[in-house]
Amino acid sequence: MVVDKEIAEEFIAVAHRIVWCTVATTDTKGRPRARVLHPLWEYDETAGLAGWIVTRPTPVKVAHLARTPFATCSYWDPAQDVAIADCDAMWVADGPSRARIWAAYRDAPAPLGYDFWSVFPAGPDSDEVGLLRLAPYRLRITGIETLTGQRPPTSWRRSAKAGPKAAARAAGRGVG
């Protein structure tokens, strides 16, 4: 089941306005571990919503995702806008995807846009660069109206039949 376009657009609007989010994974002992990262989200009518993170594939991140291939992205701002995505997370090694996402970050308007050359001078194909693809299985968007009881939260959950492999197939990408 692909994320409804209206819900995806609402999520992207909040996420791209806030830009930085807390991303949590699970360590090898089942404990949560959080860090602040900068995902870029895109929506496609066929593949649905996908998040992309250009990051260092540190031994900690690699071990966490090898054991438990899931991440939660949590956005919050002082106006009480919140967007949360619980996701299947997978490392993407193919060069065309890495180059495309690198360029998408570079070309995005501020404050979302970012030129990774300053952080990764060897470029997108360097072993220092990792690309994470996030495929949401649950979204929740709230605001001050939700906190005050004026509006229910916006939420979406992928059907139980559509697990990570089905989501990857729908996106036209392999799992891994």
Coordinates of C-alpha atoms in Angstrom, one line a residue:
M1 CA 0.0 0.0 0.0
V2 CA 1.5 3.3 -1.1
V3 CA 1.2 6.4 1.1
D4 CA -1.7 8.6 0.1
K5 CA -0.4 11.6 -1.8
E6 CA -2.1 14.1 0.4
I7 CA -0.6 12.6 3.6
A8 CA 2.8 12.3 1.9
E9 CA 2.7 16.0 0.9
E10 CA 1.7 17.1 4.4
F11 CA 4.5 15.1 5.9
I12 CA 7.1 16.4 3.4
A13 CA 5.9 20.0 4.0
V14 CA 6.6 19.7 7.8
A15 CA 9.8 17.7 7.4
H16 CA 11.4 20.0 4.8
R17 CA 10.4 23.1 6.7
I18 CA 12.0 21.8 9.9
V19 CA 14.9 20.1 8.0
W20 CA 16.8 18.4 10.9
C21 CA 15.3 15.5 12.7
T22 CA 16.1 13.0 15.4
V23 CA 16.8 9.6 13.8
A24 CA 16.6 6.6 16.1
T25 CA 17.9 3.1 15.4
T26 CA 18.3 0.1 17.7
D27 CA 21.7 -1.2 18.9
T28 CA 22.8 -4.8 19.0
K29 CA 21.3 -5.2 22.5
G30 CA 17.9 -3.8 21.5
R31 CA 18.5 -0.4 23.0
P32 CA 17.5 2.8 21.2
R33 CA 20.2 5.1 19.9
A34 CA 19.4 8.6 18.4
R35 CA 21.3 11.1 16.4
V36 CA 20.3 14.3 14.5
L37 CA 20.3 13.9 10.7
H38 CA 19.0 15.7 7.6
P39 CA 16.7 13.5 5.4
L40 CA 15.4 14.5 2.0
W41 CA 11.9 13.1 1.2
E42 CA 10.3 12.6 -2.2
Y43 CA 7.0 11.2 -3.3
D44 CA 6.3 9.2 -6.4
E45 CA 2.7 8.1 -7.4
T46 CA 3.9 4.5 -8.0
A47 CA 6.7 4.0 -5.4
G48 CA 5.2 6.2 -2.7
L49 CA 7.1 8.2 -0.1
A50 CA 10.9 7.6 0.3
G51 CA 13.4 9.3 2.5
W52 CA 17.1 9.6 1.7
I53 CA 20.0 10.3 4.1
V54 CA 23.5 11.0 3.0
T55 CA 25.6 10.0 6.0
R56 CA 28.8 8.2 7.0
P57 CA 28.3 4.5 7.2
T58 CA 29.9 4.3 10.6
P59 CA 30.4 0.8 12.3
V60 CA 27.7 1.8 14.8
K61 CA 25.1 2.6 12.1
V62 CA 26.0 -0.4 10.0
A63 CA 25.7 -2.8 12.9
H64 CA 22.4 -1.3 14.1
L65 CA 20.8 -1.6 10.7
A66 CA 22.2 -5.0 10.0
R67 CA 20.6 -6.3 13.2
T68 CA 17.4 -4.3 13.0
P69 CA 16.8 -2.6 9.6
F70 CA 14.4 0.1 10.9
A71 CA 14.7 3.7 11.9
T72 CA 12.3 6.4 13.3
C73 CA 12.6 10.0 12.1
S74 CA 11.1 12.5 14.4
Y75 CA 10.7 16.2 13.5
W76 CA 9.6 18.8 16.0
D77 CA 9.5 22.6 16.1
P78 CA 8.6 25.2 18.8
A79 CA 5.2 25.8 17.2
Q80 CA 4.4 22.2 18.2
D81 CA 4.4 20.8 14.6
V82 CA 5.5 17.2 14.7
A83 CA 6.1 14.7 11.9
I84 CA 7.1 11.1 12.7
A85 CA 8.1 8.4 10.2
D86 CA 8.7 4.8 11.3
C87 CA 10.6 3.3 8.4
D88 CA 12.3 0.3 6.9
A89 CA 15.9 1.5 6.5
M90 CA 18.4 0.1 3.9
W91 CA 21.8 1.0 2.6
V92 CA 21.8 1.8 -1.1
A93 CA 25.1 1.1 -2.9
D94 CA 24.3 1.7 -6.5
G95 CA 26.1 4.7 -8.1
P96 CA 23.1 6.2 -10.0
S97 CA 21.0 6.5 -6.9
R98 CA 23.8 8.0 -4.9
A99 CA 24.6 10.6 -7.6
R100 CA 20.9 11.4 -8.1
I101 CA 20.3 12.0 -4.4
W102 CA 23.5 14.0 -4.0
A103 CA 22.3 16.3 -6.8
A104 CA 18.8 16.5 -5.3
Y105 CA 20.2 17.8 -2.0
R106 CA 22.5 20.2 -3.9
D107 CA 19.5 21.5 -5.9
A108 CA 17.0 21.8 -3.1
P109 CA 16.1 25.2 -1.9
A110 CA 17.4 26.5 1.4
P111 CA 17.2 25.5 4.2
L112 CA 16.8 21.9 2.9
G113 CA 19.4 22.2 0.2
Y114 CA 23.0 21.2 1.1
D115 CA 26.2 20.8 -0.8
F116 CA 27.9 17.6 0.4
W117 CA 31.2 18.4 -1.3
S118 CA 32.3 20.4 1.8
V119 CA 31.8 17.3 4.0
F120 CA 32.7 14.6 1.5
P121 CA 35.3 16.0 -0.9
A122 CA 35.9 12.6 -2.5
G123 CA 32.3 12.8 -3.9
P124 CA 29.2 10.5 -3.8
D125 CA 31.1 7.4 -4.8
S126 CA 33.5 7.5 -1.9
D127 CA 33.6 4.7 0.7
E128 CA 33.1 7.5 3.3
V129 CA 29.6 8.2 1.9
G130 CA 26.6 6.1 2.7
L131 CA 23.1 6.5 1.4
L132 CA 20.2 5.3 3.5
R133 CA 16.8 4.8 1.9
L134 CA 13.8 5.1 4.2
A135 CA 10.5 3.4 3.3
P136 CA 7.9 4.5 5.8
Y137 CA 5.5 1.9 7.2
R138 CA 3.9 4.4 9.6
L139 CA 3.4 8.2 9.5
R140 CA 2.0 10.6 12.1
I141 CA 1.6 14.4 11.7
T142 CA 0.4 16.6 14.5
G143 CA 0.3 20.3 15.4
I144 CA -1.0 22.6 18.0
E145 CA -4.6 21.9 16.8
T146 CA -4.0 18.2 17.7
L147 CA -2.7 19.1 21.2
T148 CA -5.7 21.3 21.9
G149 CA -8.2 18.7 20.6
Q150 CA -9.3 20.8 17.6
R151 CA -8.1 18.3 15.1
P152 CA -7.2 14.6 15.1
P153 CA -3.6 13.7 14.1
T154 CA -3.0 12.7 10.5
S155 CA -1.8 9.2 10.4
W156 CA -1.1 6.4 7.9
R157 CA 0.1 2.8 8.3
R158 CA 1.2 0.4 5.6
S159 CA -1.0 -2.7 5.4
A160 CA 0.4 -5.8 7.1
K161 CA 0.7 -7.6 3.8
A162 CA 3.2 -5.0 2.4
G163 CA 6.4 -5.6 4.4
P164 CA 9.8 -4.2 3.6
K165 CA 10.4 -6.5 0.6
A166 CA 7.0 -5.6 -0.9
A167 CA 7.8 -1.9 -0.3
A168 CA 11.2 -2.2 -2.0
R169 CA 9.6 -4.1 -5.0
A170 CA 7.0 -1.4 -5.3
A171 CA 9.7 1.2 -5.3
G172 CA 11.5 -0.7 -8.1
R173 CA 14.6 -1.3 -5.9
G174 CA 16.0 -4.4 -4.3
V175 CA 16.2 -4.8 -0.5
G176 CA 19.6 -4.3 1.0

